[in-house]
Coordinates of C-alpha atoms in Angstrom, one line a residue:
P1 CA -0.1 0.3 0.0
D2 CA 1.1 3.7 -0.5
A3 CA 2.3 5.0 2.3
K4 CA 0.2 8.4 4.0
I5 CA 1.2 11.6 5.8
G6 CA 1.6 10.7 9.3
D7 CA 2.4 6.9 8.9
I8 CA 5.2 5.7 10.5
K9 CA 7.5 3.6 8.2
G10 CA 10.3 2.7 10.3
G11 CA 11.4 4.2 13.8
M12 CA 14.5 3.9 16.1
S13 CA 14.6 4.0 19.7
V14 CA 17.2 6.2 21.4
T15 CA 17.3 6.4 25.3
L16 CA 19.3 9.6 26.4
P17 CA 21.8 9.5 29.8
L18 CA 19.6 12.4 31.4
N19 CA 21.6 11.7 34.6
N20 CA 24.8 12.2 33.2
Y21 CA 24.0 15.6 31.6
K22 CA 22.6 16.7 35.4
N23 CA 25.7 16.0 37.1
I24 CA 27.9 17.3 34.3
A25 CA 25.7 20.7 34.8
E26 CA 26.2 20.6 38.3
K27 CA 29.4 20.1 38.4
R28 CA 30.0 23.3 35.9
A29 CA 28.1 25.3 38.1
H30 CA 30.4 24.3 41.1
Y31 CA 33.6 24.8 39.2
S32 CA 32.1 28.4 38.0
R33 CA 31.2 29.0 41.6
T34 CA 34.2 27.8 43.1
I35 CA 35.9 30.7 40.0
Y36 CA 34.2 33.4 41.3
L37 CA 35.0 32.7 44.7
F38 CA 38.5 32.6 44.4
F39 CA 38.6 35.4 42.2
W40 CA 36.5 37.6 44.8
L41 CA 38.6 36.4 48.0
F42 CA 42.0 37.3 45.4
G43 CA 40.2 40.5 44.6
L44 CA 39.2 40.9 48.3
C45 CA 42.7 40.4 49.5
S46 CA 44.5 42.2 47.0
L47 CA 42.3 45.3 47.9
G48 CA 43.3 44.7 51.4
I49 CA 46.9 44.5 51.1
A50 CA 46.6 47.8 48.3
M51 CA 44.8 49.6 51.4
Y52 CA 47.4 48.6 53.8
Y53 CA 50.3 49.9 52.0
L54 CA 48.4 52.7 51.3
V55 CA 48.0 53.7 54.8
K56 CA 51.3 53.1 55.3
L57 CA 52.2 55.8 52.6
L58 CA 49.9 58.3 53.7
H59 CA 51.4 57.9 57.2
K60 CA 54.6 58.5 56.2
H61 CA 53.7 61.1 53.9
H62 CA 52.3 62.9 56.8
L63 CA 55.3 62.3 59.1
L64 CA 57.4 63.7 56.4
I65 CA 55.4 66.8 56.0
E66 CA 55.3 67.3 59.5
E67 CA 59.3 67.0 59.8
T68 CA 59.3 69.4 56.6
D69 CA 57.3 72.0 58.5
E70 CA 59.4 71.5 61.9
L71 CA 62.7 71.8 59.9
K72 CA 61.2 75.0 58.3
F73 CA 59.9 76.4 61.2
L74 CA 63.8 75.7 63.0
N75 CA 65.2 77.2 60.1
Q76 CA 63.3 81.1 61.0
I77 CA 64.0 80.5 64.4
D78 CA 66.9 81.6 66.7
P79 CA 67.5 78.5 68.7
L80 CA 68.2 80.4 72.2
T81 CA 65.5 82.7 72.6
R82 CA 62.9 81.1 70.2
A83 CA 62.8 84.5 68.4
F84 CA 62.4 84.9 64.6
N85 CA 66.0 85.0 62.9
R86 CA 67.4 88.2 61.2
R87 CA 66.2 86.3 57.6
T88 CA 62.5 85.7 58.5
F89 CA 62.5 89.1 59.7
E90 CA 63.7 90.9 56.9
N91 CA 61.5 88.9 55.0
W92 CA 58.4 89.9 57.3
L93 CA 59.3 93.4 56.9
T94 CA 59.8 93.4 52.7
T95 CA 56.1 91.8 52.6
K96 CA 54.7 94.6 55.2
L97 CA 56.2 97.6 52.8
M98 CA 54.8 96.4 49.9
L99 CA 51.4 96.2 51.9
F100 CA 52.3 99.5 52.6
K101 CA 53.0 100.9 49.0
V102 CA 50.4 99.3 47.6
H103 CA 47.5 99.2 50.6
H104 CA 48.9 101.9 52.4
I105 CA 48.8 99.8 55.5
N106 CA 51.4 101.6 57.9
S107 CA 53.5 99.3 60.1
C108 CA 56.3 100.3 62.4
M109 CA 59.3 98.8 63.3
I110 CA 61.5 98.9 67.0
M111 CA 65.3 98.1 67.3
I112 CA 66.0 97.3 70.8
D113 CA 69.5 96.9 72.4
I114 CA 70.8 95.7 75.6
D115 CA 72.7 98.4 77.6
F116 CA 76.1 97.0 78.9
F117 CA 75.8 93.5 77.9
K118 CA 79.7 93.0 77.2
K119 CA 79.7 93.7 80.8
I120 CA 77.6 91.1 81.9
N121 CA 79.2 88.6 79.6
D122 CA 82.8 89.8 81.1
T123 CA 81.3 89.6 85.0
H124 CA 78.8 86.9 85.0
G125 CA 79.8 84.7 82.0
H126 CA 78.1 83.9 78.7
L127 CA 75.5 81.4 80.5
I128 CA 74.2 84.5 82.6
G129 CA 74.3 86.3 79.3
D130 CA 72.4 83.6 77.7
K131 CA 69.7 83.7 80.6
V132 CA 69.7 87.3 79.8
L133 CA 68.8 87.2 76.6
I134 CA 66.3 84.7 76.8
E135 CA 64.4 86.7 79.8
I136 CA 64.2 89.7 77.7
A137 CA 62.8 87.6 75.0
Q138 CA 60.3 86.3 76.9
I139 CA 59.0 89.8 78.3
I140 CA 59.0 91.2 74.3
N141 CA 57.4 88.3 73.1
N142 CA 54.7 89.1 75.7
H143 CA 53.6 92.4 73.8
V144 CA 53.6 90.3 70.0
R145 CA 50.7 90.0 68.6
E146 CA 50.0 87.3 65.5
E147 CA 50.4 89.9 62.8
D148 CA 53.6 91.2 64.3
C149 CA 57.1 89.6 64.0
F150 CA 59.9 89.8 66.6
A151 CA 63.2 88.5 66.1
R152 CA 66.7 88.6 67.2
I153 CA 69.2 90.1 64.7
G154 CA 72.2 89.8 66.3
G155 CA 74.4 89.2 69.4
K156 CA 72.2 91.4 71.6
E157 CA 69.8 93.2 69.4
F158 CA 66.0 92.8 68.9
A159 CA 63.9 93.9 66.6
L160 CA 59.8 94.1 66.5
L161 CA 58.0 95.0 63.2
L162 CA 54.4 95.8 64.4
F163 CA 52.0 96.1 61.7
N164 CA 49.5 98.6 61.2
T165 CA 50.2 100.3 63.7
K166 CA 51.2 104.2 64.1
I167 CA 54.2 105.8 65.5
R168 CA 52.5 107.3 68.4
R169 CA 51.2 103.6 69.3
A170 CA 54.7 101.8 68.4
Y171 CA 56.1 104.7 71.4
V172 CA 53.8 103.4 73.8
I173 CA 54.5 99.9 73.4
A174 CA 58.2 100.7 73.0
E175 CA 57.9 102.2 76.4
R176 CA 55.8 99.6 78.3
I177 CA 58.8 97.0 77.2
R178 CA 61.3 99.4 78.4
R179 CA 59.6 99.8 82.1
M180 CA 59.1 96.1 82.0
I181 CA 62.9 95.2 81.5
A182 CA 64.0 98.0 83.4
D183 CA 62.3 96.5 86.4
S184 CA 63.1 93.2 85.9
K185 CA 65.4 91.7 88.3
I186 CA 67.4 88.5 86.8
K187 CA 69.1 86.2 89.6
I188 CA 72.4 84.9 89.0
H189 CA 72.9 81.2 90.8
D190 CA 76.7 80.8 90.6
G191 CA 76.5 81.3 94.9
T192 CA 76.6 84.8 95.3
Q193 CA 72.5 85.1 94.4
E194 CA 73.6 88.7 93.0
I195 CA 70.8 90.3 91.1
V196 CA 71.2 92.1 87.5
S197 CA 69.9 94.6 86.5
I198 CA 69.1 95.2 83.1
T199 CA 68.1 98.3 80.3
I200 CA 67.6 98.7 76.7
S201 CA 67.8 101.4 74.6
V202 CA 65.0 101.4 71.8
G203 CA 64.9 103.4 68.4
I204 CA 61.5 103.4 65.9
S205 CA 60.9 103.9 63.0
T206 CA 57.8 104.2 60.8
F207 CA 57.2 103.3 56.9
T208 CA 57.4 106.3 54.7
T209 CA 56.6 107.0 50.7
Y210 CA 60.2 108.0 50.4
D211 CA 61.2 103.9 51.2
T212 CA 63.0 102.0 48.4
S213 CA 63.9 99.5 50.5
I214 CA 63.3 97.8 54.0
E215 CA 66.8 98.7 54.9
N216 CA 66.2 102.3 54.9
I217 CA 63.3 101.5 57.7
I218 CA 66.1 99.6 59.6
A219 CA 68.6 102.2 59.0
R220 CA 66.3 105.0 60.6
A221 CA 65.2 102.6 63.2
D222 CA 68.9 101.9 64.0
E223 CA 69.8 105.6 64.2
A224 CA 67.1 106.3 66.7
M225 CA 68.4 103.6 68.9
Y226 CA 72.0 105.0 69.2
L227 CA 70.4 109.0 70.1
A228 CA 68.8 106.5 72.9
K229 CA 72.4 105.4 73.7
K230 CA 74.1 108.5 73.6
E231 CA 71.5 110.4 75.3
G232 CA 72.1 108.4 78.6
R233 CA 70.5 104.7 77.5
N234 CA 67.5 102.9 79.0
K235 CA 65.6 105.0 76.7
V236 CA 62.8 105.3 74.0
K237 CA 63.8 107.6 70.9
I238 CA 61.7 108.5 68.0
E239 CA 63.4 108.6 64.6
Q240 CA 64.2 112.3 63.8

């Protein structure tokens, strides 16, 4: 008979082992999870190690900044009195002179010299001389604002830059410092318990439109200070 559509002329029966495919799929899934877990743990460990070294690096960087700041500060101060040194003072003076020329903000310079300091050193020794310098620096520093600059600019010379200060006000401050130092008594612990009396001679200058450099300001304060010495010391004189 002729074959019709839908008739089955012959056939083959095939049995597929589905359990094997299921086992293979589970193994692949387990393998994938293992690989994923491995890379996840590896990434986490790598991140932890990176963070550890980053923290160490930041800590070292912070310490380096602190050391740099400390060295910078130490380069700016006089190691004995802890006042600023001459170079720092001249930098401040230069900056304030520029402000004066641009914004007309006046400032004054006070030059301070210890009277008969050589005699103190010759009589009592340099250790007592150093003690005198330290005590005087502490007294002056009590009258310094954040915007001012106090410095030791020579062996027995100090300078004080008063920012945004008129000369009459500078005179009042200088006279107060002079009196406080004259009233102070420094004990000498060398077995004699002698008391050393200290006085200072002070000169004051102020910024002018004619100043072309800080040397002009320093020179006028220096001249006023020598005038105070010439007139008997333990005085405050304003520039002529």
